[in-house]
């Protein structure tokens, strides 16, 4: 097997030495520039999530065919052929306008439309991404499609083998044949999985849409409520003024009464009206989504996994002799005197609490008080009869 | 019935400890372990002697099991001295003594001299009880001890202990009893000063209990109570009485506790003192002659053993290198093809019918 050789893939793109490039260059290269002398629209390239292609661009670019570089031609734009060789747009125009022609570097027959913009500095990466994209379309089986993990892993390894071969040009013919065989054999499943993917993407999109609608509904309702409130307030104020004008009552009493009324109304609104509307909206969407998730996660085959509960020693139920002693708040104790009298708390720095030490001592004072010794009970005894002799790890003389 | 099985569902904390599960013996069991260990050791060492110098074992008197434990007890007292010199807390000392005793239930003095084991046991105990000290400081304060002396045995000891480092101590139980005495209704009137000598003497009894097998047979609280009863029997009885009705309801347990405590008291009175230095010296002198020659640096047996081990290690190394070489030259760096034959691509349409 030959070692993959990337040397030719990299063309003459000398790696950008960031330190040596001048600051003016750096600012220029950071601004997105797409310079095209040709009217041809080139497809391909790796798109970012927003659907745009970020083209790779370097100040050291040089066309390996005509040797023109960015210094001579600031509008130089290098494109990548399907055999992963770079050349400038003018060379492409010159060589391939009259129809298919051999690549000047590897002699593979190329067409003008087979060129695509470069996304990654390293053409090896460019190629790998392209190959993997292509394979992902065909090899889209999932874990659920296999009976056990073993066969799934075998499948993944197979896919990885194929990808590796294609990327590094190892047995290309044979590998392509394998891909074709697979494609023929699994057309139905592939299509199905494709549909599933699309359905999932669609569901996600729907969910996003629902979320957005919910947010909008909530905002509208909030605005509506605020509007109502404002109107109410204005009406109240008008009422107060009317009353003050017409009635003979004390002004302060009138104001207080209407205030109380307003407070009552507000409480009624916040207590009942607001949540019910929103809850109904949110609930409807939430339930829908939950159902969707559920249908996705429950596979065809019921998982027969055994719950593996870890043992947490802190949750063990131990009898700690608590009924055998009464813990007092303080003790007349010589042993711990130094710790308790330590004013700066240096001895208690690590979180030492004399109460805990006392408690431990009290526990051990009553622990096992009623355990009888093993005298005369050797058969039932806890130590294994052979233990001390056989399991002694270094009792060499016994084992000889 | 003396079944210490726990009351409903909840298991008492002490019965979950490794000390209860793996380091609890009866007196007769202890004696049996020690004698079988001693016999096995003697026979192995005798064959080793014979293998290198036929007839040389005829006039060697090997140590008996009792002599072995005498030596261990003596070095347990040395632990007290060392810990006193470093001002380690009592917990370190008690833990180290426990380690020493437990170690010699699985190994023999004739293989590993307690002088070295003791040093490592103390160092290990400082770490397991969270009182760490640097190895340099530790060895620099002990005459004729090097860092490797301490470290060489560390794993061996940890292994012999079964990596069970937590020990429940009698001195802590004694402290607890002493605190709990203040909950008794009629003793609260006593001032601290009048009780202090009682506590001091009880602590000293706990310390001497470390030289006996008490901790391997009885629970720490029983040992502590026995120590207290040696200092002030009435006080101990009063405390026990206050607990007794709360302990398990079966009445037949109560005499057992008192009996155990009397047994411990006798044990401490009888064995709880440092062994006679002259006797120890005599045993130690004989130990020099009957040590396992494979473990004594410089002897023929040691060299032979060393060579054998080197050879084994070399073999292992070669084998490992071979395996590695095979793996690299075999082409596929990810190992052999998996045992099951891989299904070809075409086989995948089995899954088509979902």
XYZ file of C-alpha atoms in Angstrom:
754
model
C 0.000 0.000 0.000
C 1.333 3.358 -0.905
C 1.513 6.165 1.499
C -0.901 8.946 0.720
C 0.996 11.791 -0.794
C -0.433 15.211 -0.397
C 2.470 17.130 -1.841
C 0.932 17.633 -5.230
C -2.426 18.415 -3.706
C -1.124 21.491 -2.071
C -0.001 22.947 -5.335
C 2.196 25.910 -4.831
C 0.128 27.335 -2.044
C 2.952 28.113 0.280
C 1.526 28.181 3.731
C 0.809 31.629 4.899
C 3.492 32.707 7.276
C 1.345 34.934 9.373
C 4.211 36.681 11.095
C 5.991 37.832 7.982
C 2.953 39.087 6.174
C 2.647 42.817 6.604
C -0.197 44.358 8.511
C -1.681 45.996 5.450
C -1.871 42.606 3.782
C -3.529 41.141 6.790
C -6.298 43.685 6.740
C -6.792 43.190 3.064
C -6.951 39.467 3.247
C -9.434 39.577 6.041
C -11.951 41.485 4.005
C -14.026 39.195 1.837
C -13.098 39.702 -1.756
C -14.384 37.745 -4.642
C -12.576 38.719 -7.735
C -13.734 37.195 -10.907
C -12.686 37.964 -14.409
C -14.875 35.296 -15.810
C -18.584 35.254 -16.243
C -18.719 31.547 -15.464
C -20.540 30.717 -12.248
C -18.628 27.996 -10.463
C -20.535 25.565 -8.269
C -19.177 23.372 -5.517
C -17.143 24.501 -2.611
C -18.073 23.922 0.968
C -20.960 25.992 2.199
C -21.270 27.323 5.690
C -24.574 27.020 7.599
C -25.932 30.197 6.055
C -25.477 28.695 2.585
C -22.574 30.871 1.465
C -19.227 29.674 0.321
C -16.322 31.229 2.153
C -13.539 31.222 -0.375
C -9.991 30.634 0.677
C -7.726 33.496 -0.189
C -4.052 34.049 0.426
C -1.571 36.805 -0.394
C 0.926 34.164 -1.503
C -1.367 32.665 -4.116
C 0.309 31.714 -7.343
C -1.113 29.901 -10.296
C 0.903 26.709 -10.781
C 0.173 26.746 -14.510
C 0.990 30.257 -15.661
C 3.054 31.270 -12.611
C 1.246 34.560 -12.260
C 0.822 35.582 -8.649
C -1.106 38.077 -6.630
C 1.646 40.619 -6.928
C 1.360 40.694 -10.697
C -2.359 40.180 -10.831
C -4.231 41.419 -7.750
C -7.453 39.970 -9.104
C -6.003 36.470 -9.216
C -8.588 33.846 -8.314
C -7.554 30.243 -7.975
C -10.062 27.466 -8.512
C -9.780 23.767 -7.807
C -10.320 21.092 -10.401
C -12.048 17.776 -9.772
C -8.587 16.217 -9.601
C -7.728 18.735 -6.890
C -5.267 20.906 -8.756
C -5.389 24.657 -8.564
C -5.216 27.059 -11.412
C -6.223 30.614 -12.069
C -9.358 31.655 -13.846
C -7.514 32.975 -16.914
C -5.779 29.621 -17.361
C -9.113 27.824 -17.063
C -10.625 30.128 -19.650
C -7.641 29.625 -21.899
C -7.478 25.835 -21.616
C -11.057 24.685 -21.309
C -13.166 27.156 -23.272
C -12.911 24.961 -26.352
C -14.265 21.916 -24.572
C -12.830 19.123 -22.407
C -9.056 19.107 -22.157
C -6.441 17.294 -20.091
C -5.342 18.800 -16.819
C -1.910 20.393 -17.341
C -0.658 18.773 -14.145
C -2.087 15.241 -14.092
C -3.491 14.879 -17.580
C -6.961 13.944 -16.371
C -9.605 15.154 -18.773
C -11.476 18.092 -17.266
C -14.314 20.367 -18.158
C -14.628 24.008 -17.384
C -17.608 23.452 -15.095
C -15.735 20.904 -13.003
C -13.857 23.672 -11.191
C -14.994 24.907 -7.836
C -13.856 27.572 -5.432
C -11.412 26.627 -2.716
C -12.665 26.691 0.875
C -9.833 25.197 2.872
C -6.190 26.061 2.760
C -5.259 22.391 2.640
C -6.624 20.720 -0.465
C -6.485 17.374 1.320
C -9.189 18.643 3.620
C -11.098 19.989 0.668
C -11.082 16.579 -0.897
C -11.959 14.752 2.288
C -14.954 16.962 2.896
C -16.185 16.407 -0.627
C -15.761 12.637 -0.415
C -17.452 12.410 2.954
C -20.367 14.508 1.761
C -20.831 12.247 -1.140
C -20.619 9.087 0.980
C -22.964 10.420 3.632
C -25.680 10.589 1.048
C -25.391 6.897 0.252
C -24.283 5.415 3.520
C -26.932 6.780 5.800
C -27.858 3.714 7.808
C -28.512 4.162 11.476
C -28.048 2.156 14.593
C -31.723 1.122 14.522
C -31.200 -0.590 11.183
C -28.966 -3.199 12.769
C -29.739 -6.004 15.121
C -26.741 -5.528 17.343
C -23.990 -3.084 17.973
C -21.429 -5.386 16.477
C -22.889 -5.339 12.985
C -23.391 -1.585 13.198
C -19.746 -1.153 14.089
C -18.727 -3.375 11.216
C -20.780 -1.215 8.911
C -19.186 1.971 10.199
C -15.763 0.474 9.711
C -16.653 -0.478 6.157
C -17.751 3.081 5.442
C -14.587 4.426 6.969
C -12.522 2.067 4.801
C -14.236 3.289 1.685
C -13.799 6.918 2.649
C -10.133 6.356 3.369
C -9.570 4.641 0.041
C -11.313 7.344 -1.904
C -9.540 10.159 -0.117
C -6.110 8.647 -0.568
C -6.648 7.220 -4.052
C -6.175 3.623 -3.008
C -7.879 1.059 -5.264
C -10.242 3.696 -6.505
C -11.825 1.461 -9.136
C -12.472 -1.351 -6.742
C -13.817 0.986 -4.078
C -16.137 2.667 -6.498
C -17.408 -0.767 -7.419
C -18.060 -1.458 -3.750
C -19.973 1.767 -3.431
C -22.008 0.922 -6.494
C -22.804 -2.565 -5.165
C -23.896 -1.121 -1.895
C -25.963 1.498 -3.599
C -27.795 -1.095 -5.655
C -28.355 -3.393 -2.717
C -29.573 -0.786 -0.327
C -31.421 1.629 -2.543
C -34.692 1.188 -0.679
C -33.247 1.632 2.773
C -31.154 4.566 1.693
C -34.182 6.282 0.286
C -36.118 5.531 3.419
C -33.415 6.957 5.628
C -33.228 9.973 3.405
C -36.922 10.465 3.910
C -36.490 10.083 7.619
C -33.769 12.707 7.639
C -35.966 15.047 5.717
C -38.916 14.354 7.959
C -36.768 15.094 10.962
C -35.459 18.298 9.469
C -39.006 19.238 8.592
C -40.189 18.466 12.092
C -37.431 20.617 13.535
C -38.416 23.419 11.243
C -42.047 23.038 12.222
C -41.100 23.108 15.843
C -39.173 26.309 15.319
C -42.142 27.765 13.535
C -44.432 26.751 16.380
C -42.082 28.270 18.903
C -42.037 31.493 16.974
C -45.810 31.554 16.736
C -46.112 30.906 20.419
C -43.788 33.783 21.206
C -45.763 36.059 18.918
C -49.066 34.997 20.451
C -47.717 35.676 23.893
C -46.422 39.087 22.905
C -49.755 39.980 21.285
C -51.678 38.909 24.336
C -49.381 40.886 26.588
C -49.829 43.973 24.455
C -53.567 43.486 24.490
C -53.647 43.220 28.258
C -51.538 46.298 28.669
C -53.874 48.168 26.404
C -56.884 47.095 28.468
C -55.173 48.070 31.659
C -54.316 51.465 30.344
C -57.889 52.070 29.247
C -59.163 50.942 32.618
C -56.866 53.336 34.372
C -57.951 56.235 32.267
C -61.591 55.403 32.854
C -61.008 55.290 36.599
C -59.319 58.597 36.591
C -62.172 60.109 34.673
C -64.621 58.558 37.131
C -62.812 60.017 40.100
C -62.805 63.432 38.571
C -66.499 63.131 37.707
C -67.330 62.052 41.213
C -65.298 64.792 42.743
C -67.124 67.241 40.565
C -70.624 65.959 41.250
C -70.760 64.407 44.725
C -70.605 66.190 48.057
C -68.459 63.538 49.749
C -65.021 64.044 51.149
C -62.460 64.023 48.352
C -60.096 61.702 50.208
C -62.801 59.096 50.778
C -63.760 59.052 47.134
C -60.179 58.536 45.994
C -59.568 55.767 48.513
C -62.729 53.924 47.523
C -61.959 53.930 43.818
C -58.381 52.859 44.514
C -59.630 49.876 46.455
C -61.909 48.950 43.588
C -59.055 49.138 41.137
C -56.862 46.924 43.277
C -59.614 44.333 43.482
C -60.025 44.273 39.738
C -56.302 43.932 39.160
C -56.101 40.981 41.530
C -58.986 39.311 39.725
C -57.298 39.747 36.355
C -53.881 38.478 37.399
C -55.476 35.616 39.305
C -57.560 34.095 36.552
C -57.410 35.537 33.074
C -53.771 35.753 32.182
C -52.399 32.283 32.803
C -55.287 30.357 31.335
C -54.885 31.824 27.881
C -51.150 31.379 27.693
C -51.168 27.932 29.219
C -53.588 26.738 26.615
C -51.377 28.044 23.851
C -48.142 26.666 25.273
C -49.632 23.360 26.179
C -50.900 22.653 22.717
C -47.512 23.192 21.139
C -45.617 21.357 23.878
C -47.733 18.232 23.651
C -47.329 18.139 19.913
C -43.562 18.322 20.137
C -43.383 15.745 22.891
C -45.300 13.323 20.723
C -42.955 13.975 17.850
C -39.891 13.344 19.974
C -41.409 10.197 21.324
C -42.123 8.711 17.929
C -38.536 9.430 16.952
C -36.873 7.959 19.981
C -38.867 4.763 20.290
C -37.208 2.522 17.765
C -38.659 -0.510 16.116
C -36.797 -2.857 18.404
C -37.486 -2.620 22.076
C -34.263 -2.109 23.950
C -33.690 -4.813 26.495
C -31.239 -2.878 28.604
C -30.890 -3.791 32.234
C -30.780 -0.749 34.502
C -27.352 -0.616 36.077
C -27.758 1.229 39.301
C -24.541 2.410 40.858
C -23.929 1.722 44.491
C -23.713 4.953 46.438
C -22.177 4.180 49.800
C -23.521 7.366 51.340
C -27.052 6.143 50.823
C -26.510 2.843 52.555
C -28.718 2.187 55.483
C -26.542 1.629 58.500
C -27.549 1.342 62.071
C -25.363 3.923 63.758
C -26.221 3.106 67.383
C -28.129 6.370 67.714
C -30.494 4.968 70.288
C -27.668 3.853 72.525
C -26.421 7.265 73.522
C -27.734 10.735 74.115
C -25.639 13.424 72.535
C -25.239 16.420 74.760
C -24.539 19.927 73.543
C -21.309 20.196 75.373
C -18.944 18.011 77.273
C -16.437 18.515 79.993
C -13.557 17.165 77.978
C -9.820 17.337 78.468
C -8.924 15.562 75.267
C -10.400 18.148 72.934
C -9.623 21.137 75.124
C -6.819 22.414 72.910
C -9.069 22.448 69.868
C -11.927 24.179 71.611
C -9.725 26.809 73.192
C -7.997 27.612 69.939
C -9.261 31.145 69.435
C -7.935 31.724 65.928
C -9.519 28.502 64.796
C -6.309 27.243 63.238
C -6.988 23.722 64.439
C -10.502 23.856 63.047
C -9.364 25.229 59.712
C -10.162 22.149 57.693
C -13.746 22.130 58.903
C -12.982 20.165 62.030
C -15.922 20.157 64.370
C -15.371 18.898 67.833
C -19.009 17.812 67.985
C -18.377 15.349 65.199
C -15.318 13.979 66.914
C -17.367 13.540 70.065
C -20.102 11.822 68.184
C -17.667 9.453 66.563
C -16.156 8.625 69.921
C -19.571 8.033 71.452
C -20.500 5.781 68.550
C -17.406 3.717 68.869
C -17.989 3.510 72.645
C -21.228 1.627 72.130
C -20.424 -0.068 68.804
C -20.281 -3.818 69.070
C -20.582 -3.750 72.820
C -22.768 -6.821 72.729
C -20.835 -8.816 70.160
C -19.659 -12.022 71.703
C -16.166 -13.250 70.968
C -15.711 -16.158 68.619
C -14.337 -18.456 71.268
C -15.150 -22.044 70.540
C -17.035 -21.210 67.386
C -14.278 -21.656 64.859
C -16.424 -23.503 62.309
C -18.828 -20.608 62.016
C -16.045 -18.126 62.503
C -15.747 -15.164 60.231
C -12.116 -15.609 59.206
C -11.858 -18.176 56.460
C -10.178 -21.248 57.819
C -7.706 -21.282 54.958
C -7.497 -17.543 54.615
C -4.487 -16.634 56.669
C -2.398 -19.390 55.139
C -3.381 -19.433 51.494
C -4.304 -15.882 50.813
C -1.200 -14.584 52.516
C 0.355 -13.023 49.507
C 3.911 -13.510 50.485
C 3.805 -16.640 52.549
C 6.234 -18.178 50.163
C 7.150 -21.035 52.389
C 3.611 -22.329 52.479
C 3.054 -22.456 48.795
C 6.331 -24.201 48.010
C -27.399 -18.299 70.907
C -24.593 -15.935 70.174
C -25.374 -14.978 66.663
C -24.339 -11.359 66.163
C -26.725 -10.931 63.260
C -28.151 -7.406 63.082
C -31.650 -6.399 64.101
C -34.071 -5.762 61.222
C -32.590 -4.634 57.908
C -30.187 -1.996 59.140
C -26.757 -3.374 59.728
C -24.750 -1.968 62.587
C -21.809 0.100 61.443
C -19.202 -1.922 63.242
C -20.382 -5.118 61.624
C -19.740 -3.559 58.235
C -16.112 -2.909 59.088
C -13.281 -5.038 57.770
C -12.061 -5.325 61.318
C -15.210 -7.233 62.212
C -15.364 -9.183 59.003
C -11.769 -10.189 58.424
C -9.749 -9.596 61.561
C -11.830 -11.207 64.257
C -10.578 -14.461 65.690
C -11.000 -16.682 68.672
C -8.099 -17.420 70.963
C -7.852 -20.991 69.795
C -7.988 -19.912 66.158
C -5.184 -17.449 66.734
C -3.057 -20.123 68.332
C -3.808 -22.468 65.457
C -2.925 -19.903 62.821
C 0.314 -19.081 64.501
C 1.364 -22.673 64.950
C 0.530 -23.730 61.388
C 2.301 -20.673 60.052
C 5.324 -21.452 62.179
C 5.404 -25.101 61.150
C 5.099 -24.262 57.489
C 7.818 -21.644 57.752
C 10.172 -23.976 59.577
C 9.750 -26.749 57.050
C 10.323 -24.424 54.116
C 13.376 -22.817 55.654
C 14.758 -26.210 56.579
C 14.482 -27.411 52.989
C 16.150 -24.230 51.806
C 19.029 -24.795 54.204
C 19.369 -28.362 53.044
C 19.223 -27.401 49.391
C 22.305 -25.214 49.603
C 24.281 -26.860 52.381
C 23.089 -30.363 53.144
C 23.084 -31.148 56.829
C 23.385 -27.574 57.901
C 19.913 -27.426 59.419
C 20.572 -30.180 61.912
C 21.845 -27.989 64.714
C 19.651 -24.987 64.088
C 16.877 -24.453 66.617
C 14.052 -22.693 64.898
C 11.762 -20.263 66.671
C 8.481 -21.517 68.046
C 5.198 -19.754 67.517
C 5.328 -18.346 71.048
C 8.797 -16.990 70.516
C 7.663 -15.345 67.329
C 4.819 -13.565 69.074
C 7.165 -12.586 71.882
C 9.314 -10.803 69.346
C 6.289 -9.150 67.733
C 5.103 -7.936 71.116
C 8.506 -6.510 71.866
C 8.533 -4.547 68.646
C 5.009 -3.337 69.394
C 6.499 -1.609 72.425
C 9.125 -0.105 70.140
C 6.339 1.464 68.114
C 5.264 3.326 71.235
C 8.791 4.667 71.601
C 9.019 5.815 68.014
C 5.621 7.470 68.085
C 6.576 9.197 71.309
C 9.717 10.537 69.707
C 7.805 11.960 66.751
C 4.900 13.095 68.950
C 2.456 11.285 66.718
C -1.145 11.173 67.893
C -2.293 8.082 69.679
C -4.221 6.997 66.616
C -1.014 6.498 64.634
C 0.508 4.407 67.356
C -2.556 2.237 67.797
C -2.942 1.772 64.046
C 0.694 0.835 63.595
C 0.482 -1.752 66.350
C -2.615 -3.223 64.734
C -0.839 -3.399 61.404
C 2.140 -5.138 62.970
C -0.036 -7.732 64.656
C -2.139 -8.330 61.577
C 0.954 -8.637 59.404
C 2.336 -11.433 61.514
C -0.877 -13.376 61.222
C -0.007 -13.817 57.558
C 3.783 -13.814 57.632
C 6.497 -15.150 59.812
C 9.185 -13.409 61.785
C 11.779 -15.656 60.199
C 11.047 -14.148 56.805
C 10.583 -10.531 57.697
C 12.265 -9.157 60.746
C 9.805 -7.147 62.871
C 12.424 -4.426 63.270
C 11.899 -3.408 59.656
C 8.229 -4.233 59.497
C 7.624 -2.033 62.511
C 9.249 0.990 60.851
C 7.161 0.572 57.752
C 4.004 -0.078 59.738
C 4.421 3.231 61.542
C 5.103 5.070 58.311
C 2.091 3.470 56.692
C -0.055 4.310 59.699
C 0.896 7.984 59.518
C -0.460 8.029 56.022
C -3.619 6.035 56.596
C -4.588 8.078 59.642
C -4.004 11.368 57.873
C -0.950 12.420 59.827
C 1.532 12.366 56.979
C 5.228 12.955 57.441
C 7.844 13.069 54.732
C 9.977 9.999 54.278
C 13.221 11.970 54.636
C 12.203 13.431 57.964
C 10.984 10.076 59.130
C 14.135 8.154 58.310
C 16.493 10.887 59.420
C 15.174 10.622 62.968
C 15.642 6.892 63.175
C 19.189 5.603 63.515
C 20.374 3.202 60.834
C 17.242 3.461 58.749
C 17.235 4.295 55.081
C 14.345 5.302 52.872
C 14.490 2.034 50.996
C 14.199 0.045 54.243
C 10.851 1.656 54.797
C 9.567 1.630 51.256
C 10.646 -1.879 50.278
C 8.214 -3.464 52.677
C 5.404 -1.013 52.263
C 3.558 -2.778 49.508
C 4.131 -6.160 51.061
C 2.571 -4.978 54.298
C -0.328 -3.311 52.561
C -0.883 -6.524 50.675
C -0.759 -8.650 53.789
C -3.278 -6.350 55.413
C -5.505 -6.959 52.430
C -5.428 -3.185 51.891
C -7.785 -2.882 54.823
C -6.320 0.081 56.567
C -9.189 1.302 58.688
C -8.969 0.214 62.308
C -11.481 0.806 65.093
C -9.564 1.698 68.201
C -10.187 1.074 71.836
C -8.798 4.426 72.903
C -11.451 6.231 70.925
C -14.117 4.037 72.460
C -12.697 4.862 75.880
C -12.925 8.549 75.098
C -16.537 8.018 74.055
C -17.349 6.162 77.243
C -15.711 8.899 79.215
C -17.806 11.538 77.484
C -20.953 9.486 77.833
C -20.427 9.118 81.541
C -21.396 12.760 81.763
C -24.862 11.812 80.553
C -25.389 9.589 83.576
C -27.634 11.391 86.006
C -25.666 11.017 89.231
C -22.078 11.252 88.066
C -22.413 14.783 86.763
C -21.852 16.136 90.231
C -18.320 14.772 90.236
C -15.840 17.352 89.154
C -13.401 16.813 86.328
C -10.489 16.791 88.713
C -11.626 13.811 90.723
C -12.273 11.685 87.677
C -9.180 12.566 85.775
C -6.877 10.013 87.453
C -9.403 7.326 86.630
C -9.301 8.283 82.975
C -5.523 8.421 82.913
C -5.256 4.996 84.391
C -7.891 3.634 82.014
C -5.943 5.034 79.082
C -2.808 3.318 80.299
C -4.737 0.048 80.486
C -5.912 0.536 76.911
C -2.302 1.054 75.914
C -1.196 -2.129 77.588
C -4.087 -3.964 75.939
C -2.340 -3.263 72.648
C 0.380 -5.700 73.652
C -2.194 -8.476 73.902
C -4.462 -10.193 71.427
C -7.484 -8.368 72.830
C -8.212 -6.360 69.709
C -8.182 -9.492 67.550
C -10.764 -11.209 69.731
C -12.961 -8.547 71.297
C -14.539 -5.356 70.013
C -12.885 -2.024 70.781
C -15.741 -0.924 72.993
C -15.385 -4.032 75.103
C -11.661 -3.492 75.464
C -12.261 0.119 76.444
C -14.854 -0.838 78.991
C -12.543 -3.456 80.447
C -9.798 -0.845 80.741
C -12.198 1.456 82.530
C -13.317 -1.301 84.832
C -9.700 -1.934 85.769
C -9.438 1.693 86.748
C -12.822 2.040 88.415
C -15.014 -1.022 88.392
C -18.078 0.648 89.875
C -18.077 3.403 87.319
C -17.766 0.900 84.466
C -20.599 -1.214 85.842
C -22.815 1.800 86.276
C -22.238 2.860 82.690
C -22.819 -0.646 81.379
C -26.050 -0.901 83.354
C -27.299 2.333 81.804
C -26.685 0.851 78.374
C -27.838 -2.644 79.028
C -31.574 -2.088 78.799
C -31.095 -0.255 75.520
C -28.956 -2.996 74.038
C -30.594 -5.973 72.436
C -33.526 -7.058 74.503
C -32.582 -10.725 74.987
C -31.503 -11.074 78.537
C -28.921 -13.731 77.804
C -26.536 -11.199 76.305
C -25.871 -9.324 79.480
C -23.781 -11.917 81.268
C -21.711 -12.310 78.114
C -20.581 -8.724 78.156
C -19.487 -8.919 81.747
C -17.770 -12.206 81.084
C -15.942 -10.777 78.071
C -14.848 -7.822 80.121
C -13.510 -10.029 82.866
C -11.676 -12.076 80.251
C -10.127 -8.957 78.762
C -9.149 -7.751 82.204
C -7.377 -11.012 82.865
C -5.734 -10.879 79.464
C -4.399 -7.384 80.072
C -3.200 -8.265 83.570
C -1.440 -11.339 82.279
C 0.054 -10.228 78.974
C -0.281 -6.479 78.908
C 3.322 -5.634 79.661
C 6.507 -5.351 77.684
C 8.292 -8.690 77.387
C 11.439 -9.407 79.285
C 14.344 -7.863 77.399
C 16.680 -10.747 78.139
C 14.250 -13.260 76.697
C 13.821 -11.123 73.623
C 17.554 -10.803 73.184
C 17.931 -14.555 73.332
C 15.207 -15.090 70.747
C 16.662 -12.427 68.510
C 20.084 -14.032 68.675
C 18.614 -17.336 67.557
C 16.597 -15.639 64.891
C 19.853 -14.532 63.251
C 20.723 -18.185 62.762
C 17.396 -19.425 61.536
C 16.312 -16.629 59.252
C 15.106 -17.673 55.863
C 18.377 -17.605 53.916
C 16.550 -16.520 50.801
C 15.741 -13.253 52.506
C 19.205 -12.533 53.927
C 21.263 -10.393 51.610
C 24.530 -11.979 50.540
C 23.847 -15.645 51.242
C 24.000 -18.239 48.532
C 20.291 -18.869 48.750
C 19.579 -15.169 48.438
C 21.781 -14.891 45.370
C 20.212 -17.952 43.813
C 16.776 -16.632 44.466
C 17.746 -13.263 43.094
C 19.115 -14.873 39.939
C 15.977 -16.897 39.553
C 13.802 -13.843 39.874
C 15.962 -11.893 37.460
C 15.659 -14.701 34.996
C 11.911 -14.769 35.347
C 11.710 -11.023 34.877
C 13.959 -11.284 31.846
C 11.753 -13.994 30.380
C 8.722 -11.864 30.913
C 10.419 -8.905 29.299
C 11.433 -10.952 26.280
C 7.984 -12.392 25.911
C 6.434 -8.953 26.111
C 8.879 -7.575 23.559
C 8.038 -10.475 21.255
C 4.366 -9.801 21.519
C 4.921 -6.162 20.777
C 7.182 -6.883 17.849
C 4.650 -9.308 16.461
C 1.954 -6.716 16.740
C 3.966 -4.112 14.876
C 5.313 -6.372 12.154
C 2.076 -8.146 11.563
C 0.837 -5.341 9.454
C -2.340 -4.329 11.150
C -1.506 -2.104 14.100
C -5.014 -2.500 15.457
C -4.555 -6.201 16.020
C -5.985 -9.292 14.492
C -9.163 -9.410 12.502
C -12.033 -10.043 14.848
C -12.988 -13.646 15.294
C -16.349 -13.441 13.640
C -16.194 -13.222 9.885
C -17.223 -9.816 8.733
C -20.346 -9.727 6.655
C -19.711 -8.279 3.236
C -21.386 -5.155 2.098
C -23.995 -7.156 0.246
C -25.196 -8.775 3.433
C -26.576 -5.569 4.690
C -29.805 -5.934 2.836
C -30.827 -8.398 5.529
C -31.859 -5.399 7.487
C -33.930 -4.020 4.722
C -37.213 -5.265 6.006
C -37.782 -3.012 8.982
